[in-house]
Amino acid sequence: MRSDLYNGHDYYNIDDLLTTEHKLIRETVRNFVKKSVSPIIEDYAQRAEFPKHLVKELGEIGAFGPSLPAAYGGGGLDEISYGIIMQELERGDAGIRSTASVQGSLVMYPIYKYGSEEQRKKYLPKLGTGELFGCFGLTEPNHGSNPAGMETNFKDKGDHYLLNGAKMWISNSPLADLAVVWARNEAGKIQGLIVERGMEGFSTPTTHGKWSLRASCTGELVFNNVKVPKENLLPNVSGIKGPLGCLSTARYGIAWGAIGSALDCYDTALRYSKERIQFGKPIGQFQLQQKKLAEMITEITKAQLMVWRLGTLKNEGKATPAQISMAKRNSCDMALEVARNARQMLGGMGITGEFPVMRHLMNLETVVTYEGTHDIHLLITGMDVTGLDAFK
Ligand code: TGC
Ligand code: FAD
């Protein structure tokens, strides 16, 4: 069992911008990670197994939908608190943060934002505690970066809808009790449906052989003439802006989360650089290693400032999807670079499970890909600054 000595890094005194409540929330989640995640996560990742028992614990610490209203299963917290929770969770493991992102931003959020009052009351409190576990089905085998091309569809059969199609790369699908699924109606409009485990014709095969996000369970959603009750349609949104709106809330969490991976890699490399002796001195005394550490903490600090500002904009209802997209891309890119350099600083030890760095590095290959790839986010910024749409 590895000891977790992490105590945060705050080079620009960003703590001064946080409230006492923010710091208390951070301490709670950090303690949870030290007690319940760090001691077990490497073994689960090595076995490619999701620690399902953590779902209830994540509910207990308020990790699911922290910025949704408390009356609907959320935490009633501000957006900075939400970001801090995601950062601390990913400091433990991106797969654990993913679980919270999916449940809060991609399952609870659409039911809260686009659902009927009956749907909100039926599902949200149980999702908030982790009694129910959800997943989000947007990506398809033939439509990843361009979900608007989706083929999954449903037909109105009078007293129910008939759903056909398939989703792939779905976090938590093999274990989920329900899925928020995006599909095309007969008029070609994209709408959301709540599909529950046990509905005939609905299956969730597991995806095997991942080298990344190994402590998170990924699978497919297969719909073969699934009869979905009419009351399971999300009534208050139609069009691709429905799922894209959910992505904006999840991408915001990832922008904070990836900094957690970077902080853990930096923390590990910094510690190691003072302990590992080569040529008669700590490797941290060599200029080349100091350059790596100096660049890591500089880039981490820039990203910390960016997400803090984004959080204040989001609290004021002013953060644009393009601003969120930029922060998601920047944090992931930065964290990957930090993880690669930290891995090198640990030499051979860097490839082992004795240290968390290789796990974070491999996880980040997913984090930089899902919720929109690096290239897609570059094009979103490109479109925002030029007014010219590369996707059309
Ligand atoms: P486009 O024509 O640009 O826009 C259509 C409508 O949607 C609105 N919109 C957004 N609204 C909120 N948030 C956003 N991020 C939005 N982006 C667009 C837009 O204003 C418009 O509204 P309206 O009222 O005019 O109709 O749509 P497009 O189809 O051309 O989109 C292009 C593109 C590439 C930006 C979009 O398709 C995209 O973002 N692609 C990336 C796909 C992606 O991110 N997939 C993620 C799947 S889920 C996932 O990965 C979960 S991982 C979970 C985990 O484990 O953490
Ligand atoms: P593609 O879209 O095929 O892209 C391949 C390459 O082409 C990329 O480099 C991309 O940047 C590039 N590319 C594509 N279009 C353009 C363009 N116009 N210009 C320039 N370059 C372009 N999805 C869900 O719906 N729910 C989930 O819970 C979920 N969880 C996931 C978990 C994991 C572990 C992974 C790996 C993925 C998950 N995803 C999920 C899917 C994820 O969102 C997609 O993988 C991602 O959006 C990219 O789609 P794709 O894999 O089909 O790649």
Coordinates of C-alpha atoms and ligand atoms in Angstrom, one line a residue:
M1 CA 0.0 0.0 0.0
R2 CA 1.5 3.3 -1.0
S3 CA 1.6 6.2 1.4
D4 CA -0.1 9.4 0.2
L5 CA 1.8 12.5 1.4
Y6 CA 0.2 15.0 -0.9
N7 CA -0.5 18.4 0.5
G8 CA -1.3 20.6 -2.5
H9 CA 0.8 23.2 -4.4
D10 CA -0.2 26.8 -4.6
Y11 CA 2.6 28.9 -6.0
Y12 CA 0.6 32.1 -6.6
N13 CA -1.4 32.0 -3.3
I14 CA -4.6 31.2 -5.1
D15 CA -5.9 30.0 -1.8
D16 CA -6.4 33.7 -1.0
L17 CA -9.1 33.8 -3.6
L18 CA -11.0 30.9 -2.0
T19 CA -13.6 31.0 0.8
T20 CA -13.3 29.1 4.1
E21 CA -16.1 26.8 2.7
H22 CA -14.0 26.1 -0.4
K23 CA -11.0 25.1 1.7
L24 CA -13.2 22.9 3.9
I25 CA -14.6 21.1 0.9
R26 CA -11.1 20.6 -0.4
E27 CA -10.0 19.1 2.9
T28 CA -12.9 16.7 3.0
V29 CA -12.4 15.4 -0.5
R30 CA -8.6 15.3 -0.1
N31 CA -9.1 13.2 3.1
F32 CA -11.5 10.9 1.3
V33 CA -9.0 10.4 -1.5
K34 CA -6.2 9.6 1.0
K35 CA -8.4 7.2 3.0
S36 CA -10.5 5.5 0.3
V37 CA -8.8 6.0 -3.1
S38 CA -5.0 6.2 -2.8
P39 CA -4.6 2.9 -0.9
I40 CA -6.4 0.8 -3.4
I41 CA -6.5 2.5 -6.8
E42 CA -3.2 1.2 -8.2
D43 CA -4.3 -2.4 -7.6
Y44 CA -7.7 -1.8 -9.2
A45 CA -6.1 -0.1 -12.2
Q46 CA -3.6 -3.0 -12.6
R47 CA -6.6 -5.5 -12.5
A48 CA -8.6 -3.2 -14.8
E49 CA -11.4 -3.2 -12.3
F50 CA -13.7 -0.3 -11.1
P51 CA -14.0 0.1 -7.3
K52 CA -17.8 0.1 -7.4
H53 CA -18.0 0.3 -3.6
L54 CA -16.8 3.9 -3.9
V55 CA -20.0 5.0 -5.6
K56 CA -21.9 5.3 -2.4
E57 CA -19.0 7.0 -0.7
L58 CA -18.8 9.5 -3.5
G59 CA -22.5 10.2 -2.9
E60 CA -21.8 10.6 0.8
I61 CA -19.1 13.3 0.3
G62 CA -21.3 15.2 -2.1
A63 CA -19.4 14.5 -5.3
F64 CA -22.5 14.0 -7.4
G65 CA -24.0 17.2 -8.8
P66 CA -22.4 19.5 -6.3
S67 CA -23.6 22.6 -8.0
L68 CA -27.2 21.4 -8.6
P69 CA -29.9 22.4 -6.1
A70 CA -30.0 20.4 -2.8
A71 CA -33.7 19.9 -3.4
Y72 CA -32.9 17.9 -6.5
G73 CA -30.1 15.7 -5.0
G74 CA -27.3 18.1 -5.6
G75 CA -25.1 20.0 -3.1
G76 CA -26.3 23.6 -3.7
L77 CA -22.6 24.7 -3.9
D78 CA -21.0 27.2 -6.3
E79 CA -19.0 26.3 -9.4
I80 CA -15.6 26.8 -7.7
S81 CA -16.6 24.2 -5.1
Y82 CA -17.6 21.8 -8.0
G83 CA -14.2 22.4 -9.6
I84 CA -12.2 21.8 -6.4
I85 CA -14.1 18.5 -5.9
M86 CA -13.2 17.3 -9.4
Q87 CA -9.5 18.4 -9.0
E88 CA -9.1 16.5 -5.7
L89 CA -10.8 13.4 -7.0
E90 CA -8.6 13.3 -10.1
R91 CA -5.6 13.9 -8.0
G92 CA -6.5 10.4 -6.8
D93 CA -7.4 9.0 -10.2
A94 CA -9.1 10.3 -13.4
G95 CA -11.4 7.3 -13.4
I96 CA -12.9 8.2 -10.1
R97 CA -13.3 11.8 -11.2
S98 CA -14.9 10.5 -14.4
T99 CA -17.5 8.6 -12.3
A100 CA -18.4 11.8 -10.5
S101 CA -18.4 13.8 -13.8
V102 CA -20.7 11.4 -15.5
Q103 CA -23.1 11.0 -12.6
G104 CA -23.4 14.7 -11.9
S105 CA -22.9 16.5 -15.2
L106 CA -24.0 14.0 -17.7
V107 CA -26.9 12.2 -15.9
M108 CA -28.2 14.4 -13.1
Y109 CA -27.7 17.6 -15.1
P110 CA -29.8 16.7 -18.2
I111 CA -32.5 15.2 -16.0
Y112 CA -32.5 18.4 -13.9
K113 CA -32.2 20.8 -16.9
Y114 CA -34.4 19.0 -19.5
G115 CA -36.5 16.6 -17.5
S116 CA -40.1 16.9 -16.2
E117 CA -40.8 17.5 -12.5
E118 CA -41.8 13.8 -12.2
Q119 CA -38.5 12.7 -13.7
R120 CA -36.5 15.0 -11.4
K121 CA -38.3 13.7 -8.3
K122 CA -38.0 10.1 -9.4
Y123 CA -34.3 10.0 -10.3
L124 CA -32.3 12.9 -8.9
P125 CA -32.3 12.2 -5.1
K126 CA -31.3 8.6 -5.6
L127 CA -28.6 9.6 -8.2
G128 CA -27.3 12.2 -5.7
T129 CA -26.7 9.6 -3.0
G130 CA -25.3 6.9 -5.4
E131 CA -28.3 4.6 -4.8
L132 CA -28.8 4.8 -8.5
F133 CA -25.9 4.8 -10.9
G134 CA -26.1 6.3 -14.4
C135 CA -24.3 6.7 -17.7
F136 CA -24.5 9.0 -20.7
G137 CA -24.8 7.7 -24.2
L138 CA -23.8 10.1 -27.0
T139 CA -20.9 8.6 -28.9
E140 CA -21.6 5.9 -31.5
P141 CA -19.3 3.6 -33.5
N142 CA -19.5 5.8 -36.6
H143 CA -20.0 9.2 -34.8
G144 CA -17.5 10.3 -32.2
S145 CA -16.3 13.9 -32.7
N146 CA -19.5 14.6 -34.8
P147 CA -22.3 13.3 -32.6
A148 CA -24.9 15.3 -34.7
G149 CA -24.5 12.5 -37.3
M150 CA -25.9 9.9 -34.9
E151 CA -27.9 7.0 -36.2
T152 CA -29.6 5.7 -33.0
N153 CA -33.3 6.4 -33.4
F154 CA -36.7 5.9 -31.9
K155 CA -40.2 5.6 -33.3
D156 CA -43.5 6.6 -31.7
K157 CA -45.6 3.4 -31.3
G158 CA -48.5 5.0 -29.6
D159 CA -48.2 4.0 -25.9
H160 CA -44.3 3.7 -26.1
Y161 CA -41.2 4.5 -28.1
L162 CA -39.2 1.8 -29.9
L163 CA -35.5 2.5 -29.6
N164 CA -32.8 1.0 -32.0
G165 CA -29.1 1.6 -32.4
A166 CA -25.8 1.4 -30.4
K167 CA -23.5 3.7 -28.4
M168 CA -19.9 2.9 -27.7
W169 CA -17.2 4.1 -25.3
I170 CA -19.7 4.7 -22.5
S171 CA -18.2 5.2 -19.1
N172 CA -19.9 3.0 -16.4
S173 CA -22.4 1.5 -18.8
P174 CA -21.8 -2.1 -17.7
L175 CA -22.7 -1.2 -14.1
A176 CA -25.3 1.5 -14.6
D177 CA -28.9 1.3 -13.5
L178 CA -29.9 3.8 -16.1
A179 CA -28.6 5.6 -19.2
V180 CA -29.4 9.0 -20.5
V181 CA -29.4 8.2 -24.3
W182 CA -29.5 10.7 -27.2
A183 CA -31.3 9.5 -30.2
R184 CA -33.1 10.8 -33.3
N185 CA -36.9 10.9 -33.5
E186 CA -38.9 10.3 -36.7
A187 CA -38.6 13.9 -37.7
G188 CA -34.8 13.6 -37.4
K189 CA -34.5 15.7 -34.2
I190 CA -32.2 14.6 -31.4
Q191 CA -33.9 14.0 -28.1
G192 CA -32.9 12.4 -24.7
L193 CA -34.4 9.3 -23.3
I194 CA -33.9 7.6 -19.9
V195 CA -33.3 3.9 -20.6
E196 CA -33.4 1.6 -17.5
R197 CA -31.5 -1.6 -17.0
G198 CA -33.8 -4.6 -17.4
M199 CA -35.8 -3.1 -20.4
E200 CA -36.1 -5.9 -23.0
G201 CA -33.6 -5.6 -25.8
F202 CA -31.2 -3.3 -23.9
S203 CA -27.7 -4.7 -23.2
T204 CA -24.4 -3.1 -22.0
P205 CA -21.3 -5.2 -23.2
T206 CA -18.0 -4.3 -21.5
T207 CA -15.1 -2.9 -23.4
H208 CA -11.9 -4.9 -22.7
G209 CA -8.3 -4.2 -23.3
K210 CA -7.9 -0.5 -22.3
W211 CA -4.5 0.7 -21.4
S212 CA -6.0 3.9 -20.1
L213 CA -8.6 4.7 -17.4
R214 CA -8.3 1.2 -16.3
A215 CA -9.9 1.7 -12.9
S216 CA -13.1 3.0 -14.7
C217 CA -15.5 0.6 -16.4
T218 CA -16.3 1.3 -20.0
G219 CA -18.8 -0.3 -22.3
E220 CA -21.4 -0.1 -25.0
L221 CA -25.1 0.5 -25.0
V222 CA -27.0 -1.7 -27.5
F223 CA -30.7 -1.1 -28.2
N224 CA -32.5 -3.8 -30.1
N225 CA -36.2 -2.8 -30.4
V226 CA -36.2 -1.5 -26.8
K227 CA -39.7 -0.4 -25.6
V228 CA -39.2 2.9 -23.7
P229 CA -42.1 4.3 -21.8
K230 CA -43.3 7.7 -23.1
E231 CA -42.7 9.2 -19.7
N232 CA -39.0 8.5 -20.1
L233 CA -38.5 11.1 -22.8
L234 CA -36.8 14.3 -21.6
P235 CA -39.4 16.8 -22.7
N236 CA -37.6 20.1 -22.5
V237 CA -34.9 20.0 -25.1
S238 CA -34.6 19.0 -28.7
G239 CA -31.5 19.2 -31.0
I240 CA -27.8 18.6 -30.6
K241 CA -27.6 21.6 -28.2
G242 CA -29.2 19.2 -25.6
P243 CA -26.2 16.9 -25.2
L244 CA -23.7 19.6 -26.0
G245 CA -25.1 21.6 -23.1
C246 CA -24.3 18.7 -20.8
L247 CA -20.8 18.5 -22.2
S248 CA -20.2 22.1 -21.2
T249 CA -20.8 21.3 -17.5
A250 CA -18.7 18.1 -17.7
R251 CA -15.8 19.8 -19.6
Y252 CA -15.7 22.5 -16.9
G253 CA -15.2 19.8 -14.3
I254 CA -12.5 18.2 -16.4
A255 CA -10.7 21.5 -16.8
W256 CA -10.2 21.4 -13.0
G257 CA -9.8 17.7 -12.8
A258 CA -6.8 17.3 -15.1
I259 CA -4.9 19.8 -13.0
G260 CA -5.3 17.2 -10.2
S261 CA -3.5 14.6 -12.2
A262 CA -0.8 17.2 -13.0
L263 CA -0.4 18.2 -9.3
D264 CA 0.0 14.6 -8.2
C265 CA 2.7 14.0 -10.9
Y266 CA 4.5 17.2 -10.0
D267 CA 4.3 16.4 -6.3
T268 CA 5.7 12.9 -6.9
A269 CA 8.5 14.1 -9.1
L270 CA 9.5 16.9 -6.7
R271 CA 9.7 14.5 -3.8
Y272 CA 11.6 12.0 -5.8
S273 CA 14.1 14.6 -7.1
K274 CA 15.1 15.4 -3.5
E275 CA 15.5 11.7 -2.5
R276 CA 17.1 10.0 -5.5
I277 CA 20.9 10.3 -5.4
Q278 CA 22.9 10.0 -8.6
F279 CA 26.5 11.1 -9.2
G280 CA 26.7 11.8 -5.4
K281 CA 23.8 14.3 -5.3
P282 CA 20.0 14.5 -5.4
I283 CA 18.9 14.5 -9.0
G284 CA 16.9 17.7 -8.1
Q285 CA 20.2 19.5 -8.0
F286 CA 20.9 19.0 -11.7
Q287 CA 19.8 21.9 -13.8
L288 CA 18.0 19.8 -16.4
Q289 CA 15.8 18.3 -13.6
Q290 CA 15.1 21.8 -12.1
K291 CA 14.1 23.0 -15.6
K292 CA 11.5 20.3 -15.8
L293 CA 10.1 21.1 -12.3
A294 CA 10.1 24.8 -12.9
E295 CA 8.2 24.4 -16.1
M296 CA 5.7 22.0 -14.5
I297 CA 4.8 24.4 -11.6
T298 CA 4.7 27.3 -14.0
E299 CA 2.2 25.6 -16.3
I300 CA 0.2 24.2 -13.4
T301 CA -0.1 27.7 -11.9
K302 CA -1.3 29.2 -15.2
A303 CA -3.9 26.5 -15.5
Q304 CA -5.0 27.0 -11.8
L305 CA -5.5 30.7 -12.5
M306 CA -7.5 30.0 -15.7
V307 CA -9.9 27.6 -14.1
W308 CA -10.4 29.9 -11.1
R309 CA -11.4 32.7 -13.4
L310 CA -13.6 30.4 -15.4
G311 CA -15.3 29.4 -12.2
T312 CA -16.0 33.0 -11.2
L313 CA -17.5 33.6 -14.7
K314 CA -19.6 30.4 -14.4
N315 CA -20.8 31.5 -11.0
E316 CA -22.0 34.8 -12.7
G317 CA -23.6 32.8 -15.5
K318 CA -21.2 34.3 -18.0
A319 CA -18.8 31.5 -19.0
T320 CA -19.2 30.7 -22.7
P321 CA -19.0 27.1 -24.1
A322 CA -15.9 28.3 -26.0
Q323 CA -14.2 29.5 -22.8
I324 CA -14.9 26.2 -21.2
S325 CA -13.6 24.4 -24.2
M326 CA -10.3 26.3 -24.1
A327 CA -9.8 25.5 -20.4
K328 CA -10.6 21.8 -21.0
R329 CA -8.0 21.6 -23.8
N330 CA -5.4 23.6 -21.9
S331 CA -5.6 21.6 -18.7
C332 CA -5.4 18.2 -20.5
D333 CA -2.5 19.3 -22.7
M334 CA -0.7 20.8 -19.7
A335 CA -1.3 17.7 -17.5
L336 CA -0.1 15.3 -20.2
E337 CA 3.2 17.3 -20.6
V338 CA 3.7 17.4 -16.8
A339 CA 3.0 13.6 -16.6
R340 CA 5.4 12.8 -19.4
N341 CA 8.2 14.9 -17.8
A342 CA 7.5 13.5 -14.3
R343 CA 7.6 10.0 -15.7
Q344 CA 11.1 10.7 -17.1
M345 CA 12.3 12.2 -13.8
L346 CA 11.5 8.9 -12.1
G347 CA 13.6 6.9 -14.5
G348 CA 12.8 3.2 -14.5
M349 CA 10.7 3.6 -11.3
G350 CA 8.4 5.9 -13.4
I351 CA 7.0 3.0 -15.3
T352 CA 6.0 1.0 -12.2
G353 CA 2.9 1.0 -10.0
E354 CA 5.1 2.0 -7.1
F355 CA 4.3 5.6 -8.1
P356 CA 1.1 7.1 -9.5
V357 CA 2.7 8.8 -12.5
M358 CA 2.4 6.2 -15.2
R359 CA -1.3 5.6 -14.2
H360 CA -2.0 9.3 -14.5
L361 CA -0.1 9.5 -17.8
M362 CA -2.1 6.7 -19.3
N363 CA -5.4 8.1 -17.9
L364 CA -4.7 11.4 -19.4
E365 CA -4.6 9.9 -22.9
T366 CA -8.4 9.3 -22.4
V367 CA -9.0 12.6 -20.6
V368 CA -7.5 14.5 -23.6
T369 CA -9.7 12.5 -25.9
Y370 CA -13.2 12.3 -24.3
E371 CA -15.5 15.2 -24.0
G372 CA -14.0 16.5 -27.3
T373 CA -10.5 15.8 -28.5
H374 CA -7.6 18.3 -28.4
D375 CA -8.1 19.0 -32.1
I376 CA -11.9 19.5 -31.8
H377 CA -11.3 22.0 -29.0
L378 CA -8.7 23.9 -31.0
L379 CA -11.3 24.2 -33.8
I380 CA -13.9 25.4 -31.3
T381 CA -11.5 28.2 -30.3
G382 CA -10.6 28.8 -33.9
M383 CA -14.3 29.2 -34.8
D384 CA -14.8 31.5 -31.8
V385 CA -12.0 33.9 -32.8
T386 CA -12.5 33.9 -36.6
G387 CA -16.2 33.4 -36.8
L388 CA -15.5 30.8 -39.4
D389 CA -16.8 27.2 -38.8
A390 CA -14.4 24.5 -39.7
F391 CA -17.1 21.8 -39.1
K392 CA -19.5 23.0 -41.8
Ligands
TGC1 P1 -23.2 23.5 -33.7 O1 -23.9 23.8 -35.0 O2 -21.9 24.2 -33.4 O3 -24.2 23.9 -32.4 C1 -25.5 23.3 -32.4 C2 -26.2 24.0 -31.2 O4 -25.6 23.6 -30.0 C3 -25.1 24.8 -29.3 N1 -23.8 24.4 -28.7 C4 -23.5 24.3 -27.4 N2 -24.3 24.5 -26.3 C5 -23.8 24.3 -25.1 N3 -22.6 23.9 -24.9 C6 -21.7 23.6 -25.9 N4 -20.5 23.1 -25.7 C7 -22.2 23.8 -27.3 N5 -21.7 23.7 -28.5 C8 -22.7 24.0 -29.4 C9 -24.9 25.8 -30.4 O5 -25.0 27.1 -29.8 C10 -26.1 25.5 -31.3 O6 -27.3 26.0 -30.6 P2 -28.6 26.5 -31.4 O7 -29.5 27.1 -30.4 O8 -28.0 27.5 -32.5 O9 -29.1 25.3 -32.1 O10 -23.1 22.0 -33.5 P3 -22.2 21.0 -34.3 O11 -22.9 19.7 -34.5 O12 -21.6 21.6 -35.6 O13 -21.0 20.8 -33.2 C11 -19.7 20.8 -33.6 C12 -18.8 20.3 -32.4 C13 -17.6 19.7 -33.0 C14 -18.4 21.6 -31.6 C15 -19.5 19.3 -31.5 O14 -20.1 18.3 -32.2 C16 -18.6 18.8 -30.4 O15 -18.3 19.4 -29.4 N6 -18.0 17.5 -30.7 C17 -17.2 16.8 -29.7 C18 -18.0 15.6 -29.3 C19 -17.8 15.3 -27.8 O16 -17.3 16.1 -27.0 N7 -18.3 14.2 -27.4 C20 -18.3 13.8 -26.0 C21 -19.1 12.6 -25.7 S1 -19.5 12.3 -24.0 C22 -18.0 11.9 -23.3 O17 -17.0 11.9 -23.9 C23 -18.2 11.6 -21.9 S2 -16.7 11.2 -21.2 C24 -17.3 11.0 -19.6 C25 -16.3 10.7 -18.6 O18 -16.0 9.6 -18.3 O19 -15.9 11.7 -17.9
FAD2 P1 -12.9 10.4 -33.9 O1 -14.0 11.4 -33.9 O2 -13.0 9.3 -34.9 O3 -11.6 11.2 -34.1 C1 -10.3 10.6 -34.5 C2 -9.3 11.7 -34.8 O4 -9.7 12.6 -35.8 C3 -9.1 12.5 -33.5 O5 -7.7 12.9 -33.4 C4 -9.9 13.8 -33.8 O6 -9.3 14.9 -33.2 C5 -9.7 13.9 -35.3 N1 -10.8 14.7 -36.0 C6 -12.1 14.3 -36.0 N2 -12.8 15.3 -36.6 C7 -11.9 16.2 -37.0 C8 -12.0 17.5 -37.7 N3 -13.2 18.0 -38.1 N4 -10.9 18.2 -37.8 C9 -9.7 17.7 -37.4 N5 -9.5 16.6 -36.8 C10 -10.6 15.8 -36.6 N6 -18.7 9.1 -25.0 C11 -20.0 9.1 -24.5 O7 -20.9 9.5 -25.1 N7 -20.2 8.8 -23.2 C12 -19.2 8.4 -22.3 O8 -19.4 8.2 -21.1 C13 -17.9 8.3 -22.9 N8 -16.8 7.8 -22.1 C14 -15.6 7.6 -22.7 C15 -14.6 6.9 -22.0 C16 -13.4 6.5 -22.6 C17 -12.4 5.7 -21.9 C18 -13.2 7.0 -23.9 C19 -11.9 6.6 -24.6 C20 -14.1 7.7 -24.6 C21 -15.4 7.9 -24.1 N9 -16.4 8.6 -24.8 C22 -17.7 8.7 -24.2 C23 -16.2 8.8 -26.2 C24 -15.4 10.1 -26.5 O9 -16.1 11.2 -26.3 C25 -14.9 10.0 -28.0 O10 -13.9 9.0 -28.0 C26 -14.4 11.3 -28.5 O11 -15.4 12.3 -28.6 C27 -13.7 11.1 -29.9 O12 -14.5 10.4 -30.7 P2 -13.8 9.1 -31.5 O13 -13.1 8.3 -30.5 O14 -14.9 8.5 -32.4 O15 -12.7 9.8 -32.4

